[in-house]
XYZ file of C-alpha atoms in Angstrom:
704
model
C -16.429 33.808 -16.457
C -18.112 36.900 -15.064
C -16.285 37.614 -11.933
C -16.175 40.853 -10.118
C -12.150 41.816 -9.702
C -11.991 42.663 -6.457
C -14.825 41.767 -3.445
C -17.514 44.192 -3.495
C -17.940 46.511 -0.281
C -21.720 46.589 1.475
C -21.775 49.496 4.716
C -18.720 47.720 6.077
C -18.486 44.266 5.255
C -17.265 42.494 2.513
C -19.555 40.584 0.355
C -17.952 37.997 -2.148
C -18.873 37.606 -5.771
C -19.597 33.912 -6.693
C -18.467 33.363 -10.092
C -20.644 32.131 -12.698
C -19.994 28.243 -13.582
C -19.427 26.698 -17.246
C -22.203 24.795 -18.803
C -21.618 20.994 -18.026
C -22.527 18.718 -20.512
C -24.660 15.933 -20.518
C -22.940 12.242 -19.884
C -24.197 11.586 -23.455
C -21.999 14.081 -25.368
C -19.510 13.453 -22.671
C -19.004 10.330 -23.687
C -18.929 11.076 -27.324
C -16.225 13.919 -26.927
C -13.844 11.460 -25.104
C -14.591 8.755 -27.377
C -13.944 10.943 -30.664
C -10.756 12.094 -29.123
C -9.416 8.771 -28.033
C -9.915 7.480 -31.538
C -7.900 10.538 -33.330
C -5.153 9.821 -35.218
C -2.024 11.762 -36.301
C 1.146 11.385 -36.547
C 2.165 13.653 -33.374
C -0.438 11.772 -31.291
C 1.071 8.332 -32.500
C 4.611 9.714 -31.628
C 2.821 11.189 -28.005
C 1.069 7.531 -27.381
C 4.638 5.398 -28.199
C 6.402 7.937 -25.689
C 3.728 7.355 -23.175
C 4.006 3.738 -23.542
C 8.497 3.660 -24.281
C 8.957 6.024 -22.049
C 12.902 5.054 -23.150
C 12.047 6.753 -26.489
C 11.770 9.741 -25.040
C 14.839 10.175 -22.158
C 16.872 8.128 -24.323
C 17.149 10.978 -27.096
C 18.509 13.691 -23.986
C 21.126 10.539 -22.882
C 24.149 12.790 -21.855
C 26.937 9.933 -22.251
C 29.516 12.134 -20.321
C 27.421 13.355 -17.479
C 25.415 9.828 -16.981
C 27.373 6.795 -18.934
C 30.215 6.493 -16.137
C 27.711 6.071 -13.388
C 25.158 3.832 -15.420
C 28.333 1.452 -16.547
C 29.290 1.202 -12.753
C 26.099 0.461 -11.282
C 24.793 -1.978 -13.585
C 28.184 -4.286 -13.728
C 27.922 -4.032 -9.774
C 23.932 -4.817 -10.112
C 24.556 -7.861 -12.153
C 27.632 -9.211 -9.782
C 24.955 -8.962 -7.066
C 22.148 -10.205 -9.646
C 23.503 -13.543 -10.670
C 24.332 -15.674 -7.054
C 20.938 -13.825 -5.732
C 19.346 -14.979 -8.890
C 20.774 -18.346 -8.663
C 20.079 -18.490 -4.559
C 16.260 -17.592 -4.968
C 15.219 -20.746 -7.260
C 15.281 -22.380 -3.927
C 12.292 -20.455 -2.718
C 10.465 -20.467 -6.086
C 11.135 -25.016 -6.341
C 13.013 -24.289 -9.875
C 15.675 -24.295 -11.370
C 18.821 -21.714 -11.220
C 18.460 -20.899 -15.233
C 14.775 -20.004 -14.858
C 16.095 -17.478 -12.088
C 18.962 -16.274 -14.905
C 16.068 -15.866 -18.105
C 13.740 -14.046 -15.302
C 16.633 -11.916 -14.667
C 17.890 -11.000 -17.849
C 14.207 -10.133 -19.686
C 13.037 -8.090 -16.562
C 15.959 -5.872 -17.096
C 15.411 -5.360 -20.550
C 11.616 -4.856 -20.326
C 11.855 -2.168 -17.475
C 14.600 -0.196 -19.279
C 11.926 0.014 -21.916
C 8.671 0.745 -20.192
C 9.865 2.298 -16.751
C 9.691 5.608 -15.405
C 11.740 5.606 -12.422
C 15.158 6.105 -12.841
C 16.917 4.357 -10.015
C 14.068 1.057 -9.510
C 15.825 -2.115 -9.604
C 13.328 -5.163 -10.879
C 14.164 -8.236 -10.788
C 13.418 -11.437 -8.417
C 11.955 -10.608 -5.091
C 12.388 -12.966 -2.391
C 8.374 -12.204 -1.017
C 7.353 -13.289 -4.769
C 9.857 -16.111 -4.539
C 7.659 -17.580 -1.863
C 4.359 -16.817 -2.827
C 5.335 -18.942 -6.175
C 6.813 -21.531 -4.765
C 4.448 -22.101 -2.336
C 1.885 -22.746 -5.423
C 4.637 -24.686 -7.241
C 4.910 -27.101 -4.623
C 1.177 -27.676 -4.165
C 0.961 -28.414 -7.766
C 3.202 -30.490 -8.013
C 1.231 -32.361 -5.025
C -1.512 -32.310 -6.800
C 0.179 -33.775 -9.906
C 1.930 -36.752 -7.915
C 5.398 -35.497 -7.696
C 7.458 -34.951 -4.349
C 7.989 -31.611 -3.804
C 10.981 -32.136 -1.315
C 13.082 -32.900 -3.887
C 15.048 -29.986 -5.027
C 15.431 -30.584 -8.919
C 18.305 -32.780 -10.138
C 21.615 -33.292 -8.705
C 24.620 -35.614 -10.312
C 23.492 -38.472 -12.226
C 19.465 -37.289 -11.848
C 17.921 -35.839 -15.276
C 14.746 -34.883 -13.286
C 12.403 -37.011 -15.008
C 11.065 -38.786 -12.494
C 7.021 -38.975 -13.166
C 4.761 -40.771 -11.199
C 1.963 -42.401 -12.612
C -0.759 -40.462 -11.010
C 0.106 -37.118 -12.513
C -1.416 -38.733 -15.710
C -4.564 -38.679 -14.452
C -4.840 -35.868 -12.325
C -3.155 -33.884 -15.881
C -4.645 -35.718 -18.215
C -5.349 -32.404 -20.300
C -1.627 -32.153 -20.197
C 1.791 -33.316 -21.863
C 3.339 -35.556 -19.880
C 6.682 -34.384 -18.228
C 9.200 -34.599 -14.937
C 9.151 -32.687 -12.125
C 10.905 -29.703 -13.564
C 8.981 -29.137 -16.594
C 5.975 -29.375 -14.889
C 7.225 -26.498 -11.865
C 8.133 -24.198 -14.830
C 4.802 -24.748 -16.615
C 3.018 -23.464 -13.128
C 5.396 -20.743 -12.513
C 5.153 -19.405 -15.897
C 1.370 -19.657 -15.726
C 1.068 -18.168 -12.698
C 3.602 -15.420 -13.774
C 1.676 -14.514 -17.010
C -1.687 -14.372 -15.181
C -0.286 -12.058 -12.280
C 1.140 -9.650 -15.413
C -2.295 -9.407 -17.368
C -3.845 -8.424 -13.662
C -0.976 -5.877 -13.402
C -1.714 -4.720 -17.373
C -5.227 -4.149 -16.623
C -5.027 -2.532 -13.422
C -2.780 -0.318 -15.504
C -5.416 0.122 -18.245
C -8.179 0.800 -15.978
C -6.047 3.350 -14.142
C -6.149 1.378 -10.991
C -2.578 2.595 -9.999
C -4.625 4.110 -7.234
C -5.305 0.835 -5.369
C -1.719 -0.164 -4.267
C -2.041 2.526 -2.090
C -4.494 0.660 0.278
C -1.793 -1.605 1.107
C -0.393 0.610 3.737
C 2.815 1.278 5.223
C 2.361 -0.870 8.262
C 0.738 -3.503 6.424
C 4.029 -3.715 3.947
C 6.091 -3.839 6.595
C 4.717 -7.052 8.488
C 3.588 -8.621 5.975
C 7.818 -8.454 4.566
C 8.566 -9.549 8.459
C 6.006 -12.151 8.062
C 6.989 -13.400 4.951
C 10.928 -13.028 6.127
C 10.099 -15.613 8.952
C 8.182 -18.497 6.178
C 11.354 -18.189 4.352
C 13.807 -18.405 6.868
C 11.929 -21.287 7.879
C 12.087 -22.927 4.227
C 15.862 -22.351 4.247
C 16.512 -24.051 7.685
C 16.354 -28.095 5.663
C 18.895 -26.256 3.537
C 21.133 -24.957 6.004
C 21.131 -28.303 8.201
C 20.950 -30.880 5.394
C 17.970 -32.369 6.259
C 14.891 -34.049 4.429
C 11.811 -33.325 4.975
C 8.171 -33.224 3.836
C 7.995 -29.058 2.356
C 4.597 -28.400 4.261
C 1.478 -26.728 2.811
C -1.519 -24.805 4.080
C -2.256 -22.979 7.230
C 0.798 -23.615 9.701
C 3.156 -24.837 7.062
C 5.476 -23.047 9.646
C 5.379 -24.573 12.589
C 5.085 -27.828 10.809
C 8.495 -27.382 9.150
C 9.933 -26.370 12.774
C 8.657 -29.014 14.325
C 9.563 -31.799 11.521
C 13.062 -29.906 11.606
C 13.421 -30.726 15.500
C 12.485 -34.702 15.112
C 14.887 -35.293 11.673
C 18.090 -32.871 14.044
C 19.864 -36.203 14.197
C 19.983 -36.655 10.539
C 21.733 -33.333 9.832
C 24.468 -33.567 7.362
C 27.433 -32.648 8.819
C 29.315 -31.109 6.081
C 26.301 -28.666 5.025
C 26.017 -27.571 8.994
C 29.904 -26.524 9.103
C 29.661 -25.084 5.731
C 26.309 -23.142 6.664
C 27.981 -21.769 9.833
C 31.172 -20.533 7.610
C 29.435 -18.754 5.472
C 26.883 -17.487 7.623
C 29.878 -15.990 9.734
C 31.292 -14.544 6.420
C 28.402 -12.674 4.872
C 27.264 -10.889 8.235
C 30.540 -10.293 9.113
C 30.934 -8.848 5.804
C 27.665 -6.724 5.993
C 28.160 -5.691 9.524
C 31.445 -4.190 7.719
C 29.604 -2.786 4.966
C 27.252 -1.317 6.610
C 29.894 0.712 9.034
C 31.962 1.839 5.922
C 29.088 2.646 3.811
C 29.883 6.185 3.456
C 33.615 5.249 2.550
C 33.007 2.358 -0.260
C 32.332 3.415 -3.520
C 31.242 0.255 -4.480
C 29.321 -2.289 -2.060
C 31.543 -5.510 -1.468
C 30.565 -8.563 -3.878
C 30.605 -10.056 -0.636
C 28.152 -12.939 -2.297
C 29.417 -13.740 -5.370
C 33.196 -14.131 -3.817
C 31.710 -16.517 -1.401
C 29.406 -18.744 -4.060
C 33.231 -18.930 -6.170
C 35.204 -19.889 -3.100
C 32.365 -22.320 -1.887
C 32.180 -23.888 -5.555
C 35.806 -24.304 -5.603
C 36.295 -25.967 -2.148
C 33.484 -28.061 -2.902
C 34.331 -29.152 -6.466
C 37.719 -30.087 -5.726
C 36.619 -31.602 -2.034
C 33.924 -33.979 -3.897
C 31.308 -32.779 -1.280
C 28.405 -34.305 -3.144
C 30.100 -37.680 -3.675
C 31.872 -38.324 -0.231
C 29.268 -35.943 2.319
C 26.486 -36.683 0.477
C 25.693 -32.737 0.325
C 23.388 -31.419 -1.832
C 24.621 -29.034 -5.307
C 23.065 -26.876 -7.581
C 23.668 -29.549 -10.483
C 23.920 -29.157 -14.148
C 23.002 -25.530 -14.834
C 22.491 -25.239 -19.019
C 23.918 -22.845 -20.936
C 22.282 -20.486 -23.259
C 17.821 -20.260 -24.070
C 15.269 -22.519 -24.403
C 11.943 -22.151 -26.863
C 9.464 -20.340 -25.712
C 6.317 -21.781 -24.708
C 3.068 -20.455 -24.233
C 1.524 -21.225 -20.204
C -1.119 -24.246 -20.306
C -4.583 -22.265 -19.921
C -6.003 -24.715 -17.765
C -2.973 -23.918 -15.566
C -3.717 -20.836 -15.762
C -7.069 -21.503 -14.387
C -6.486 -23.346 -11.483
C -3.627 -20.521 -10.402
C -6.242 -17.292 -11.048
C -6.628 -16.511 -7.792
C -3.017 -17.043 -6.387
C -1.957 -14.964 -8.992
C -4.003 -11.875 -7.116
C -2.322 -11.469 -4.000
C 0.770 -11.515 -6.413
C -0.103 -9.010 -8.856
C -1.115 -6.739 -5.519
C 2.247 -7.320 -3.734
C 4.528 -6.716 -6.719
C 2.311 -3.525 -7.922
C 2.729 -2.347 -4.110
C 6.478 -2.821 -3.797
C 7.066 -1.503 -6.910
C 4.758 1.598 -7.346
C 6.339 2.384 -3.486
C 9.639 1.948 -4.803
C 9.506 4.532 -7.970
C 7.634 7.074 -6.035
C 10.454 6.988 -2.902
C 13.075 7.602 -5.420
C 11.444 9.919 -7.585
C 10.790 11.907 -4.362
C 14.295 11.769 -2.830
C 15.865 12.702 -6.599
C 13.446 15.745 -7.857
C 11.507 14.121 -10.476
C 8.104 12.408 -10.908
C 6.945 8.755 -12.019
C 3.661 8.121 -13.062
C 1.206 5.239 -10.954
C -0.350 3.708 -13.851
C 3.143 3.395 -16.460
C 5.127 1.633 -13.402
C 2.008 -1.148 -13.160
C 1.955 -1.439 -17.014
C 5.748 -1.537 -17.026
C 6.094 -4.511 -13.674
C 3.029 -6.229 -16.232
C 5.022 -6.684 -19.227
C 7.751 -7.528 -16.939
C 5.613 -10.921 -15.940
C 3.618 -10.964 -19.264
C 6.377 -10.730 -21.785
C 9.158 -13.502 -19.951
C 6.638 -15.187 -19.164
C 6.446 -17.411 -22.621
C 10.389 -17.706 -22.140
C 10.344 -19.761 -18.762
C 10.273 -16.869 -16.670
C 8.696 -16.092 -13.484
C 7.201 -12.911 -11.436
C 9.206 -9.665 -10.663
C 8.979 -6.789 -9.319
C 11.274 -3.409 -7.884
C 13.468 -5.046 -4.627
C 14.518 -2.186 -2.307
C 17.705 -4.073 -2.084
C 19.444 -3.635 -5.190
C 18.015 -0.255 -5.774
C 19.991 1.406 -2.893
C 22.879 -0.244 -4.398
C 21.770 1.060 -8.005
C 21.559 4.526 -6.499
C 24.749 4.315 -4.031
C 26.698 3.108 -7.097
C 25.824 6.514 -9.073
C 23.077 5.259 -11.037
C 21.365 8.314 -13.455
C 19.501 6.343 -15.710
C 17.885 2.810 -16.404
C 20.868 2.323 -18.842
C 22.238 1.051 -16.129
C 19.289 -2.232 -16.344
C 21.202 -3.364 -19.768
C 24.307 -3.248 -18.309
C 22.740 -5.839 -15.565
C 21.374 -7.302 -18.325
C 24.415 -8.282 -20.109
C 26.162 -9.500 -17.169
C 23.181 -12.559 -16.432
C 23.395 -13.069 -20.543
C 27.445 -13.695 -20.012
C 26.707 -16.212 -17.315
C 23.387 -17.359 -19.809
C 25.965 -18.437 -22.307
C 29.055 -19.473 -20.679
C 29.414 -19.336 -17.139
C 26.307 -21.208 -15.806
C 28.040 -24.664 -16.111
C 30.482 -23.260 -13.427
C 28.357 -23.096 -10.391
C 27.445 -26.936 -11.189
C 29.257 -28.020 -7.405
C 27.653 -25.517 -5.648
C 26.023 -26.590 -2.757
C 22.565 -25.596 -2.030
C 23.630 -24.509 1.902
C 25.350 -22.000 0.443
C 22.424 -20.214 -1.212
C 20.493 -20.710 1.951
C 23.448 -19.050 3.580
C 22.875 -15.881 0.783
C 18.802 -16.106 1.356
C 19.220 -15.913 5.109
C 21.493 -12.815 4.934
C 19.228 -10.909 2.727
C 16.020 -11.047 5.051
C 18.270 -9.109 7.754
C 16.480 -5.995 6.664
C 13.134 -7.377 7.332
C 13.665 -8.942 10.435
C 14.838 -6.264 11.783
C 11.773 -4.008 11.804
C 10.931 -5.706 14.502
C 12.822 -2.686 16.615
C 10.458 -0.042 14.997
C 7.105 -1.810 16.234
C 7.688 0.149 19.736
C 7.944 3.404 17.606
C 5.038 2.505 16.054
C 3.173 1.867 18.584
C 4.229 5.046 20.594
C 2.979 6.897 16.902
C 0.234 4.999 15.763
C -1.513 1.729 18.322
C -4.054 1.160 14.835
C -0.986 1.171 12.563
C 1.222 -1.331 14.570
C -1.980 -3.571 15.561
C -2.068 -3.991 11.356
C 1.388 -4.323 11.530
C 1.370 -7.471 13.951
C -1.726 -8.508 12.467
C -0.449 -8.704 9.311
C 3.206 -10.581 10.356
C 1.479 -12.960 12.662
C -0.883 -14.124 10.308
C 1.445 -14.756 7.509
C 3.409 -16.841 9.924
C 1.095 -18.877 11.611
C -1.227 -19.336 9.099
C -0.008 -18.679 4.928
C 1.226 -15.307 3.609
C -1.579 -14.785 1.382
C -3.761 -15.092 4.496
C -1.538 -12.240 6.339
C -2.142 -10.254 3.419
C -5.866 -10.317 3.532
C -5.788 -9.754 7.198
C -3.843 -6.890 7.121
C -5.596 -4.871 4.290
C -8.973 -5.960 6.250
C -7.723 -4.816 9.017
C -6.390 -1.735 7.170
C -9.697 -0.788 5.836
C -11.104 -1.784 9.259
C -8.875 0.586 10.968
C -9.667 3.742 8.368
C -12.872 2.978 8.673
C -12.938 3.214 12.687
C -11.167 6.827 12.149
C -13.730 8.057 10.152
C -16.551 6.400 12.230
C -15.427 7.868 15.668
C -12.963 11.159 14.866
C -12.386 13.822 18.244
C -15.260 15.684 18.449
C -14.755 19.247 20.519
C -15.849 22.463 21.857
C -14.212 25.469 20.628
C -13.654 28.934 23.096
C -11.965 31.865 22.306
C -8.233 32.817 22.269
C -8.281 35.925 24.400
C -9.576 38.850 22.189
C -8.092 37.103 18.898
C -10.664 36.069 16.502
C -9.268 32.521 16.807
C -10.540 29.503 18.246
C -9.532 25.895 20.069
C -10.112 23.188 21.769
C -11.397 24.127 25.456
C -10.325 20.625 26.816
C -6.866 21.263 25.647
C -5.567 24.770 26.051
C -6.439 26.521 29.411
C -7.830 30.161 29.749
C -9.866 30.158 26.902
C -13.193 32.285 26.652
C -16.495 30.207 25.651
C -18.496 32.461 23.989
C -21.693 33.360 26.149
C -24.600 31.726 24.966
C -22.933 30.271 21.774
C -21.365 26.365 21.571
C -19.194 26.018 19.002
C -18.979 22.804 17.767
C -16.167 20.942 15.442
C -16.171 17.332 13.929
C -12.460 16.051 12.798
C -14.030 14.458 10.347
C -16.682 13.601 7.606
C -19.919 13.405 8.170
C -21.534 10.186 6.186
C -24.241 7.606 7.179
C -21.543 5.433 9.193
C -20.936 8.243 11.539
C -24.117 10.503 12.039
C -25.172 9.189 15.110
C -21.787 9.075 16.741
C -22.138 13.000 15.385
C -25.540 13.539 17.322
C -24.272 11.706 20.486
C -21.094 13.989 20.820
C -22.776 17.356 19.908
C -25.333 16.273 22.694
C -23.068 14.782 24.870
C -20.523 18.152 25.124
C -23.504 20.984 24.994
C -25.121 18.691 27.127
C -28.530 19.016 25.722
C -30.359 16.401 23.629
C -32.088 18.030 21.570
C -34.233 15.788 19.493
C -35.482 14.205 22.265
C -36.103 17.362 24.233
C -37.691 18.530 20.839
C -39.666 15.841 20.370
C -41.672 16.254 23.551
C -41.985 19.610 23.486
C -43.719 18.784 20.044
C -46.091 16.872 22.102
C -46.569 18.567 25.741
C -45.833 21.893 24.500
C -43.282 22.665 26.705
C -42.519 25.882 27.040
C -38.505 26.637 25.791
C -36.889 29.811 27.553
C -33.373 30.330 26.254
C -31.013 31.515 28.831
C -27.636 32.672 28.618
C -26.570 30.592 31.629
C -24.733 27.750 32.158
C -27.267 24.945 30.637
C -28.819 22.499 33.396
C -27.404 19.152 33.566
C -28.277 16.763 30.250
C -28.784 13.735 31.648
C -31.430 15.312 33.906
C -33.145 16.504 30.543
C -34.419 13.388 29.364
C -36.005 12.315 32.306
C -38.415 15.079 33.637
C -41.025 14.920 36.271
C -44.578 15.290 36.072
C -44.793 18.204 38.143
C -41.949 19.760 35.589
C -43.905 19.369 32.197
C -45.904 22.028 32.387
C -42.818 24.234 33.725
C -40.610 26.561 31.130
C -37.236 24.506 30.382
C -34.152 26.673 30.074
C -31.278 26.375 27.275
C -28.123 27.613 28.270
C -27.170 29.066 24.527
C -29.223 30.316 21.374
C -26.854 29.090 18.802
C -24.883 26.428 17.554
C -21.969 26.953 15.424
C -20.161 23.597 13.656
C -16.787 24.385 12.567
C -16.797 22.585 9.173
C -13.397 23.300 8.450
C -12.425 19.532 9.150
C -15.317 18.250 7.386
C -13.855 16.323 4.438
C -17.615 15.574 2.367
C -20.902 14.631 3.401
C -23.380 12.023 1.926
C -27.304 11.679 2.027
C -26.943 10.778 5.666
C -24.732 13.919 6.117
C -27.230 16.328 4.888
C -30.379 14.515 6.115
C -28.586 14.594 9.997
C -27.864 18.166 9.443
C -31.434 18.822 8.430
C -33.167 17.226 11.012
C -30.675 18.426 13.623
C -31.501 22.225 12.492
C -35.528 21.707 12.945
C -35.246 20.245 16.391
C -32.980 23.686 17.229
C -35.624 25.711 15.821
C -38.285 24.168 18.047
C -35.735 24.946 20.754
C -35.278 28.455 19.620
C -31.573 27.551 18.889
C -30.448 29.030 15.530
C -27.575 26.365 13.848
C -24.837 27.658 11.833
C -21.668 26.383 9.767
C -18.404 28.500 9.188
C -15.337 27.530 7.273
C -17.526 25.682 5.033
C -15.449 23.697 2.013
C -16.277 24.617 -1.439
C -17.252 20.642 -2.175
C -19.420 20.562 1.529
C -20.945 23.774 0.015
C -22.064 22.264 -2.824
C -23.690 18.986 -1.468
C -25.725 20.943 0.894
C -27.188 23.401 -1.704
C -27.793 19.788 -3.984
C -29.040 18.574 -1.152
C -31.568 21.353 -0.024
C -30.012 22.278 2.936
C -29.349 25.762 2.046
C -32.542 26.208 -0.175
C -32.311 28.319 -3.161
C -32.092 31.704 -1.898
C -28.439 33.637 -1.700
C -29.683 35.600 1.163
C -30.670 32.526 3.390
C -27.254 30.844 2.343
C -25.693 33.757 3.601
C -27.174 34.423 6.904
C -26.058 30.060 7.863
C -22.828 30.041 5.828
C -20.341 32.091 7.468
C -16.314 32.235 6.634
C -14.958 31.565 9.658
C -15.744 30.664 12.865
C -15.668 34.479 14.654
C -17.634 35.602 12.266
C -20.605 33.334 12.852
C -20.041 33.765 16.473
C -20.623 37.715 16.336
C -23.634 36.965 13.804
C -25.217 34.787 16.910
C -24.646 37.877 19.109
C -25.461 40.341 16.746
C -29.023 38.421 15.761
C -29.762 37.527 20.186
C -29.338 41.515 20.430
C -31.799 42.230 18.190
C -34.190 39.635 19.355
C -33.746 40.938 22.541
C -34.369 44.443 21.796
C -37.689 43.656 19.760
C -39.608 41.871 22.237
C -38.301 44.475 24.868
C -40.145 47.033 23.049
C -43.030 44.564 22.622
């Protein structure tokens, strides 16, 4: 590329010499070159591909045992200890047996260890996804003729009660019991969710999750947390009520609870009160002394162990009718392919799970990467989370994603790499093979208490709402709308409402951006908003207009309206009248007349000359992000109207993409000299050029 080593001087001014751009290839040549590159096969290329798809093969070779192993083992043990009670508890949300939650935790940790790019993120069971899975499972159980209010087998119940209507509704499926059908629905939903995420990764759509803004995710977490809390109240009280579905599920559940308060199980109520008090007190102490605690207190595990022992020796199930976890088998079940018909039925439900799981996983991975000084790949994170759903779906597991709480614990306990996930998986494997039956007499009310206490962080986000409102009312509105819709309608509707409102907010901000007139700061070359700062000097005869946003089809009318209002001159209407009635326009440097009177000229004034209080309009294009066809056409029409009125239109501080768009759109013409007369590197240079040009014109007029 030919380029001048330094700017050339022409007289006293600096002249920029444009670089010659390389000749671009055509579309066919570009596609052919990329296809050839993609199909090229060599040993280094295969190695690079394997390292990209399985990052563990790269960083494991440089693993430092002495430096990294102690922290990884410690964090892995702590996460495993926390993971076991949470996995058993969250099975209530998903409407599945606890063994399937343990399967999910085991496989998710191993797969993300191999494929994840984050060093600190913990992937596993997530309460919001469990809730969404449970809602789909309940719906399909009702359609199949089962009773979703039955949470699974207790003592002496094998869970195989099967309504004969299910055979008619699901004639294409092999007949099985309630729990069997529930896990079939969950695995089908998980497989479709994982396929969506893998496809998003292959298509390089990792950026899509960024459109789920933080206020949207916080509002969604808040609304879903209220829904989760509502769904667990029946376990806390020990009452049996229908599991409501569809819009208004939270309200219907509360009404059913109020009607069934007289049937509350006293044993479950007392157990819930004691467990909640212990868990909340332990959490408060952990938060207060978190800087002194090297390892967080395993309160959930201690509560589960003590509660299981008390329930077993007190025979709470037999004596008081308290609902318990029931038999939890050991070992692994033979893998099974999810049924295609069920996959088709839940294909639409999987969209929201894929988006929520992807958004939380990518955002958490990027957050921890920024705080610890490394980088992650969004598309690889999508692939890793997708595979954490696709592969375990064949092994009776359900949807997973990254979780904030366990990731924070993982970081606080010294995690250095994802080898800690292998240690956590080993702890879960020990429970799967040996310890699972010991939780047989664990009360469901205890599991519900663990779930409710885990919602503290999400429910506390309500306190952030006033600050968010002061910072950005639009974001606060997205937060409130998402949370309220989740509570009053459904979680899927809340996610959709929040996404639509976020996009509308984004469009609204670009459709009506801030528009101001600029004035000079003293004798400097800087210009600022004349309405915001006092003592600024407006350049005589020149109007400097700043439009703080892109100029495209949606805001072109607002652009013109703002310009006409601030300059008090409707150039379009006045130029049209001048052409029709041959009005004489006189350019003056005095204050312009009131713009409201320009559009309503009396018949006597039509033949009189009109005065325009400025001779040049300078557009500060520094905030102008982009132009489209409508934006270029708007500028061309504006320049034509101003020329009719004897006013020049100059552009300053245009970015290279804006200049290229103007050039391709024909606004600048083919003459390089004409381009230099219309585009200026700064507002001050444009104002100085406008004054010089006006002086030359006045000198020429005086000589004539």
